Tab-separated table of C-alpha atoms in Angstrom:
chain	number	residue	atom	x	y	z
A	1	UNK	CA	31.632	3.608	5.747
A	2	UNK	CA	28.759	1.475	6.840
A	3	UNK	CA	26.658	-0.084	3.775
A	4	UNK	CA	23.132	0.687	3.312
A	5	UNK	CA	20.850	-1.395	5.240
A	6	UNK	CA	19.231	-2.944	2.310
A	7	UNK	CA	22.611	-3.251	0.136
A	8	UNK	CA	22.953	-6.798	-2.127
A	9	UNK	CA	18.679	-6.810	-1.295
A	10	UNK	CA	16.199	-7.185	-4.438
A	11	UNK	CA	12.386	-5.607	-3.911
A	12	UNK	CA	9.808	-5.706	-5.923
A	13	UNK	CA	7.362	-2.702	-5.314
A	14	UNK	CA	3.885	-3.569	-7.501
A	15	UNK	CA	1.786	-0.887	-7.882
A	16	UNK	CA	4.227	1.834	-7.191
A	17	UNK	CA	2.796	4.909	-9.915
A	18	UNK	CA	2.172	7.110	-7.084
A	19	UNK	CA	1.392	7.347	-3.297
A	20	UNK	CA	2.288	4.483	-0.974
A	21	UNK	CA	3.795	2.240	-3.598
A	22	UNK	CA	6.169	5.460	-5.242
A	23	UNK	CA	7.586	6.075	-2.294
A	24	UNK	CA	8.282	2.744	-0.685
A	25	UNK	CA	9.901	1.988	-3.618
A	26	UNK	CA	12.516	5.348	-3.491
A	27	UNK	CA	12.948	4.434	0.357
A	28	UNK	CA	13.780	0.911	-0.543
A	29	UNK	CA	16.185	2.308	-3.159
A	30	UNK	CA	17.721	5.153	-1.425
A	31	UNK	CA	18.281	2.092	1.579
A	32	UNK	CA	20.364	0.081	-0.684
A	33	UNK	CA	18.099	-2.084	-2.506
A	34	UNK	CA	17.808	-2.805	-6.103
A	35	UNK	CA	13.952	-2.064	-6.781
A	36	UNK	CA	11.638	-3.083	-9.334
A	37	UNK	CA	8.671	-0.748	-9.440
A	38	UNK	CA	5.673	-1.493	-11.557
A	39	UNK	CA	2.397	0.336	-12.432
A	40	UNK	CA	-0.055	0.924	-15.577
A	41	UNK	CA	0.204	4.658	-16.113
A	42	UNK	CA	3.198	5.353	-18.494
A	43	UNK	CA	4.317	7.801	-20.902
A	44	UNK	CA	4.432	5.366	-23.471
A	45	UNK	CA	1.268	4.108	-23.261
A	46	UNK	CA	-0.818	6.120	-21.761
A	47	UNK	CA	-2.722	6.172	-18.662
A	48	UNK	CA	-4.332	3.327	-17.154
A	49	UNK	CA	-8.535	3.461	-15.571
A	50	UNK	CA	-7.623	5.502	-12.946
A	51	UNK	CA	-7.036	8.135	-15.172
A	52	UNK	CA	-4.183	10.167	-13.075
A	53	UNK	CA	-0.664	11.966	-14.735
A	54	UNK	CA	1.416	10.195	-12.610
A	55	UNK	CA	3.739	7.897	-14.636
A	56	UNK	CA	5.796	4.601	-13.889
A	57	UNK	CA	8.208	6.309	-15.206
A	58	UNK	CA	8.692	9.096	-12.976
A	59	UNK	CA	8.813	6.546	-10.249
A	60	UNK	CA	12.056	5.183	-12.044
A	61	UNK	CA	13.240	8.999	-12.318
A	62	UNK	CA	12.358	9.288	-8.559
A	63	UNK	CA	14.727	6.199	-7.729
A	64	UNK	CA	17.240	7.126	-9.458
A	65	UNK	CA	17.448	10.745	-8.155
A	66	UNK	CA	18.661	9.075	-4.920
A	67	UNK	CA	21.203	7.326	-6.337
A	68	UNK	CA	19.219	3.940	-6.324
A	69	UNK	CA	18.992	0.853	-8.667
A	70	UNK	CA	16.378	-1.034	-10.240
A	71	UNK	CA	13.776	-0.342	-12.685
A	72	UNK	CA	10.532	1.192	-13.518
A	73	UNK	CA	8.201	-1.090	-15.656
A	74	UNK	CA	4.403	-1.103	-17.171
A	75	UNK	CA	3.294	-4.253	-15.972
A	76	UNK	CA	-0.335	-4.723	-15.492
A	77	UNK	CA	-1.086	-7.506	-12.627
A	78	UNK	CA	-3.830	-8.667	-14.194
A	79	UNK	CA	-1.997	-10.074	-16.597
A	80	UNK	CA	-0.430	-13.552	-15.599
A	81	UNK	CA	1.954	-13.476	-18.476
A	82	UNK	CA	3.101	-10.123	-17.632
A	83	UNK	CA	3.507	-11.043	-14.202
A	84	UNK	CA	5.400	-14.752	-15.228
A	85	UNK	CA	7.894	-12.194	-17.906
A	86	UNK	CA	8.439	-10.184	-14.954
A	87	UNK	CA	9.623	-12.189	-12.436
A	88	UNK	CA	11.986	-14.187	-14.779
A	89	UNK	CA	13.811	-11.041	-15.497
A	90	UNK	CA	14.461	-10.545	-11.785
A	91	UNK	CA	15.607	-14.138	-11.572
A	92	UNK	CA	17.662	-13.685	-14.512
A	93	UNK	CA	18.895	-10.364	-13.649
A	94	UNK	CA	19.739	-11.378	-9.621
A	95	UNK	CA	18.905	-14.388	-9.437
A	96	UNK	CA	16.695	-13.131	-6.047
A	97	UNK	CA	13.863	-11.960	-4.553
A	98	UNK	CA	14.543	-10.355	-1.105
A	99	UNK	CA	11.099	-8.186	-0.590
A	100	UNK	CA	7.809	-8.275	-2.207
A	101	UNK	CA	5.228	-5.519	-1.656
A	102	UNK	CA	1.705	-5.772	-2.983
A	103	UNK	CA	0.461	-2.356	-3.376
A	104	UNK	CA	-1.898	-3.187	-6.062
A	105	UNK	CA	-5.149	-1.203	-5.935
A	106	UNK	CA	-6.362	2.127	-7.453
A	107	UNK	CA	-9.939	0.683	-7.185
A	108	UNK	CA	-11.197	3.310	-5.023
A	109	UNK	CA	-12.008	4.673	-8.248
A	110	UNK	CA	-14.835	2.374	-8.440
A	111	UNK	CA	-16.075	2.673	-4.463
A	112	UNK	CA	-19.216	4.368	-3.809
A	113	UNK	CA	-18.826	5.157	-0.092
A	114	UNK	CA	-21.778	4.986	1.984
A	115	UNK	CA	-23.564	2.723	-0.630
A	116	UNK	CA	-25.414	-0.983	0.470
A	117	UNK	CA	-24.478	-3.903	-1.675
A	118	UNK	CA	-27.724	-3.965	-3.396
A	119	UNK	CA	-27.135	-0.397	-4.553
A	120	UNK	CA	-23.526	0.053	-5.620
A	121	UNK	CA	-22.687	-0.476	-9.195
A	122	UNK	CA	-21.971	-4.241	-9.904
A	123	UNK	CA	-19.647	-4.077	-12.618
A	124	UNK	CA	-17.423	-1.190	-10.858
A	125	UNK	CA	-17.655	-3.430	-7.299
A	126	UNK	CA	-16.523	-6.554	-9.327
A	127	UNK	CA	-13.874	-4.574	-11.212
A	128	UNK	CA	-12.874	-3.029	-7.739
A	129	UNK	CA	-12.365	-6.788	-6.669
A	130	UNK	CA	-10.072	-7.710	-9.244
A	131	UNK	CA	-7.930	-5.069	-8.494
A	132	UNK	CA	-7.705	-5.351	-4.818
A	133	UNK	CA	-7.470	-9.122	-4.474
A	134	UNK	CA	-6.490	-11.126	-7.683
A	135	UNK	CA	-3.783	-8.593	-8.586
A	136	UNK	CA	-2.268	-9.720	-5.244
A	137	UNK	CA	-2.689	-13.290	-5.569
A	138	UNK	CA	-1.684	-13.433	-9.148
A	139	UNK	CA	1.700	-11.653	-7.828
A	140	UNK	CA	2.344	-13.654	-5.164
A	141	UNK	CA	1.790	-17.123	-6.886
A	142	UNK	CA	4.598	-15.953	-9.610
A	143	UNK	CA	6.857	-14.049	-7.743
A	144	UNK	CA	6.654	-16.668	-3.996
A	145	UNK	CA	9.458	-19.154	-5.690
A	146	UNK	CA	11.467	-16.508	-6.035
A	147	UNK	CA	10.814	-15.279	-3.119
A	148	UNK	CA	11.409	-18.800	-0.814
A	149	UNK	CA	14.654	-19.435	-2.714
A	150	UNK	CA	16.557	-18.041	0.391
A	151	UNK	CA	15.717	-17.613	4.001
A	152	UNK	CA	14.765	-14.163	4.888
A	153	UNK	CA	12.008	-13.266	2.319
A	154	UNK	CA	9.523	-10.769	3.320
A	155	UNK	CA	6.084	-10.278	1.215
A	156	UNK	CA	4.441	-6.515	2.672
A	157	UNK	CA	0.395	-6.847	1.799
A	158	UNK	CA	-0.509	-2.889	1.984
A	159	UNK	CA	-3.721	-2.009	3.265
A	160	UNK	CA	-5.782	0.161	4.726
A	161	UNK	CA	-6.546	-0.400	8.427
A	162	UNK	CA	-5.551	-2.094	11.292
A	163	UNK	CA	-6.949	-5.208	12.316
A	164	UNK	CA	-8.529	-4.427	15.346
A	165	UNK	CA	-10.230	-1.083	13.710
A	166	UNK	CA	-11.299	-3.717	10.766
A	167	UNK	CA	-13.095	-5.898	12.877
A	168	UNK	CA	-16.625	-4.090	12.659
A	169	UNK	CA	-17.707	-3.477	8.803
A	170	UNK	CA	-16.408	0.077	7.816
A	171	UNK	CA	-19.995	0.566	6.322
A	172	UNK	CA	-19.284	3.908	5.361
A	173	UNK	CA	-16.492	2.633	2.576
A	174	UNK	CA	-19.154	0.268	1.543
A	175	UNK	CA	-19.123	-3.484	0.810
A	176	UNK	CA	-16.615	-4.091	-2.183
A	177	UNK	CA	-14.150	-1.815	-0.433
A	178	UNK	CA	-14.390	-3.052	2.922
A	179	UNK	CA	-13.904	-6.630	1.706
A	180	UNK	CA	-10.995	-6.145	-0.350
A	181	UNK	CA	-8.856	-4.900	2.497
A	182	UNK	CA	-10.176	-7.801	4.675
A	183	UNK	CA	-9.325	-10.234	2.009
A	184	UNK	CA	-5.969	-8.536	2.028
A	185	UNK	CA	-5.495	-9.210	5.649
A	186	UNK	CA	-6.555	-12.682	5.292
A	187	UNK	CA	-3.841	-13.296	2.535
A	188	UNK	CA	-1.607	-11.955	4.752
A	189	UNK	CA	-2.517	-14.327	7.669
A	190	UNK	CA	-2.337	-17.421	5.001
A	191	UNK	CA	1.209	-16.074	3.745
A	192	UNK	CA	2.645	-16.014	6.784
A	193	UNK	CA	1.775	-19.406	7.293
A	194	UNK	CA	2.873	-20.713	3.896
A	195	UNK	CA	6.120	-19.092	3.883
A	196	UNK	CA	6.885	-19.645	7.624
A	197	UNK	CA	9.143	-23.374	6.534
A	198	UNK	CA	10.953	-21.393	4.053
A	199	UNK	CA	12.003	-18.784	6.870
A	200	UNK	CA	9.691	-16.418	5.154
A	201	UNK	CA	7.487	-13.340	6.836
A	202	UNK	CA	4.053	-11.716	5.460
A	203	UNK	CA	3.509	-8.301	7.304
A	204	UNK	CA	0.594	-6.314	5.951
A	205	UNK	CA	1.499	-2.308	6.497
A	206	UNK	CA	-1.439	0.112	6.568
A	207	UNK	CA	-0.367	3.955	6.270
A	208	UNK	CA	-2.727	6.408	7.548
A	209	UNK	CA	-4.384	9.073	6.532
A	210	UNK	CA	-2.231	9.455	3.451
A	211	UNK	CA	-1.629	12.702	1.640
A	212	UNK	CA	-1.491	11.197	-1.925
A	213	UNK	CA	-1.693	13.279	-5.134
A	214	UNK	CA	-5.051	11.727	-5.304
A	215	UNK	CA	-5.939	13.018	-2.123
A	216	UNK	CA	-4.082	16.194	-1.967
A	217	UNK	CA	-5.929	17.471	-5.106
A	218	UNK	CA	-9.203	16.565	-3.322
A	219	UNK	CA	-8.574	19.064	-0.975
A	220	UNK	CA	-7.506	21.631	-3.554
A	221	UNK	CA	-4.132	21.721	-2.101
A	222	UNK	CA	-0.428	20.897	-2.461
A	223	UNK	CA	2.246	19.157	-0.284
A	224	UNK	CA	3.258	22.995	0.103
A	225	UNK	CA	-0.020	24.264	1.355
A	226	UNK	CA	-1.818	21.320	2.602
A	227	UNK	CA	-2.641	22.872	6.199
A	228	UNK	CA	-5.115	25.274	3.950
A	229	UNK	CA	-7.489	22.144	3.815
A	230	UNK	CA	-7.851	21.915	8.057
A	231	UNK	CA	-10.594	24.892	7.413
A	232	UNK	CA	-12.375	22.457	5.495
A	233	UNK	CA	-11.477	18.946	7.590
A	234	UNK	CA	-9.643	19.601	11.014
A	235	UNK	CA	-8.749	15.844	11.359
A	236	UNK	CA	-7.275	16.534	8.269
A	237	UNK	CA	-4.314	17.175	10.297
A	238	UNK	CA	-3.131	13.954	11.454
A	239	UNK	CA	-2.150	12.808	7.961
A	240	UNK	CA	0.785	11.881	6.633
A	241	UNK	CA	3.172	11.963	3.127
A	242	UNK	CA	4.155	9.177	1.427
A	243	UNK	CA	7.311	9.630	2.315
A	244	UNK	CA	6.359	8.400	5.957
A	245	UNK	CA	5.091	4.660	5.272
A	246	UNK	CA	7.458	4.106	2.755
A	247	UNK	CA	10.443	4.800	5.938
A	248	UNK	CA	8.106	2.350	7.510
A	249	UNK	CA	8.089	-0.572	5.229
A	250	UNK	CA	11.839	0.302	4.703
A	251	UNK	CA	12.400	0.033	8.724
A	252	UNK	CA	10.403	-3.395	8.495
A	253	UNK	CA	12.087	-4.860	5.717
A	254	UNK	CA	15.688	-4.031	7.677
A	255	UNK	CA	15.014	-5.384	11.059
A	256	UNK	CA	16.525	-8.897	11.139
A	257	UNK	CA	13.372	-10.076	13.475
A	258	UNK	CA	10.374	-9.108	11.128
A	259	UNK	CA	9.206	-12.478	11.954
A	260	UNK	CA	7.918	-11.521	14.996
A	261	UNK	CA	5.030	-9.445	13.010
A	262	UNK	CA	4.357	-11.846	10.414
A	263	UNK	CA	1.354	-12.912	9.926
A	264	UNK	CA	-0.346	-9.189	11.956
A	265	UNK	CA	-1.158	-5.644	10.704
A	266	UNK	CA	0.925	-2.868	11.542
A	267	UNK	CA	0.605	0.715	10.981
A	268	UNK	CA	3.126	3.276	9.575
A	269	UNK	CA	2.555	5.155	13.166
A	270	UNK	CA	3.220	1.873	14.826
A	271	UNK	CA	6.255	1.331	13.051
A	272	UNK	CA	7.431	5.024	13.823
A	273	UNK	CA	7.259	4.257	17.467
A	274	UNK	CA	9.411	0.738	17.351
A	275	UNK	CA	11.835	2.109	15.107
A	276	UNK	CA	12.690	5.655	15.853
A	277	UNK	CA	11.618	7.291	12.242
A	278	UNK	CA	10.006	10.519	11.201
A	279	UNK	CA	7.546	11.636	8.369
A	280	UNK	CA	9.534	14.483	6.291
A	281	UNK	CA	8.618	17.420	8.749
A	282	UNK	CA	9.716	15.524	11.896
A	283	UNK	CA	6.372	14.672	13.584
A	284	UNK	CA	5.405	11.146	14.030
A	285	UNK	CA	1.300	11.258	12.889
A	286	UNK	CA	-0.201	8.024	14.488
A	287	UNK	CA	-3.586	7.991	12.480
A	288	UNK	CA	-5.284	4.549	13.698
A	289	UNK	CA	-4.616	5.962	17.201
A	290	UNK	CA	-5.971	9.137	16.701
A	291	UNK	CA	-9.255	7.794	14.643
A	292	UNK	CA	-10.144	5.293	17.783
A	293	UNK	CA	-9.804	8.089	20.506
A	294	UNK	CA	-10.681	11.563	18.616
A	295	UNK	CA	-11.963	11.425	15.156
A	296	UNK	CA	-14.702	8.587	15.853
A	297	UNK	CA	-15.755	9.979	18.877
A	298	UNK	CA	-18.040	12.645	17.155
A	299	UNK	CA	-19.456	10.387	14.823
A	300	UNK	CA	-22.894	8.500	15.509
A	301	UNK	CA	-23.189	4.823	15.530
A	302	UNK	CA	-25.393	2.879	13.429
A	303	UNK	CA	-28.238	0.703	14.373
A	304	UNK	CA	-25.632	-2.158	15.178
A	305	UNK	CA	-23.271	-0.037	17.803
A	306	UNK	CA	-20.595	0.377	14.279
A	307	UNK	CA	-19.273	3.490	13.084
């Protein structure tokens, strides 16, 4: 019997409460590796800013439903001493760090789409900030040592947006948001580079349009019924679960040549493509493609040729 791909690998999934980071954590797991999930929300102690029912805990639950390893923590990434505790019990535990994915975020909460600088709340665009960009950073400075012990480290920045549809300013997620994921890609650029003598990668992974609880209950809808919301937004039909960039970062983390992306920005539909996965109902949603040659076609440009 052939061993799971990721078998004798250790991840670390931060942010993983819900959406992207839930389920690239159960993919890592249910591929072999031992997983460390972390997030604010818990049962014990409540829920964290972004005010959702999703728990760190049910992540763990979620893991362990496919037979996986690892374990589901409250660790808030603000917090350098929480993020120092944590990555001494992975050394102590496995004395390893195979894959680190920065899914820190949740500060959409705070974004005030189509709002100018001058206009959007300070102390929500600040807060959005920290949670975006230090969160990372903090992560990464703690966990990199770890991380460079062996040859073969990978460090997954998630964003949202490729880098060539980031090049013009997304005005219409406004100025906080728009420069958190371009910090994001930066870091990623600057990891790459850092970790390349320690035979080290930095991808950063955007998914698409993602159906998240978050975003599902937007629409009024379920993973069950979520076609119901294409009366309201057709595009709405090119999304994607969970489920499908969490195969992706999975498929990444297993191919023996990640190197050759480190350093760029790849999408979940990219990553379908090169390596031959599906989202749960068998399609293969490319949403960066689709935005570029459908979606942004009907919308007007602003006064500086953007959309």
């Amino acid at each position: 019997m052939t061993a799971p791909a990721l078998s004798g690998k250790v991840a670390l999934v931060a942010g993983a409460t819900r959406g992207a980071g839930r389920a690239i954590a159960v993919e890592l797991a249910r591929a072999g590796a031992v997983v460390y999930a972390t997030g604010r929300s818990s049962r014990v102690d409540g829920r964290s800013e972004i005010d959702r029912p999703e728990t760190i805990e049910e992540t763990g639950e979620l893991i362990a439903a496919v037979g996986g390893d690892g374990a589901a923590l409250r660790v808030d990434h603000l917090d350098p001493d929480q993020v120092r505790a944590l990555v001494e019990r992975i050394d102590g535990e496995h004395g390893r760090l195979d894959i680190l994915v920065n899914d820190i975020f949740g500060g959409d909460r705070y974004a005030q789409f189509g709002t100018a600088l001058w206009e959007h709340d300070l102390d929500g665009g600040l807060r959005m900030l920290r949670m975006g960009i230090d969160t990372h950073v903090i992560t990464s400075h703690f966990a990199l040592p770890l991380l460079i012990r062996r040859p073969g480290g990978l460090v997954v920045e998630m964003t949202d947006g490729t880098a060539e549809y980031n090049v013009a300013y997304r005005h219409q997620v406004g100025f906080f948001y728009d420069l958190v994921k371009a910090a994001v890609q930066r870091m990623t650029t600057a990891l790459a580079y850092e970790m390349a003598p320690h035979g080290g990668a930095a991808v950063a992974v955007t998914p698409g349009w993602l159906r998240s609880e978050n975003m599902l209950d937007a629409f009024g809808v379920t993973e069950d019924n979520w076609r119901d919301a294409l009366e309201q937004v057709p595009h709405f039909a090119i999304s994607e679960t969970p489920t499908f960039v969490g195969r992706a970062v999975t498929a990444l983390a297993a191919d023996p040549n990640v190197g050759e992306f480190s350093g760029g920005v790849v999408s979940s539909g990219q990553l379908a493509q090169r390596y031959g996965f599906t989202d749960v109902d068998g399609s293969r949603p490319d949403c960066w493609r689709y935005l570029v040659e459908v979606q942004d076609r009907d919308l007007p440009a602003n006064t500086d040729g953007y959309r």
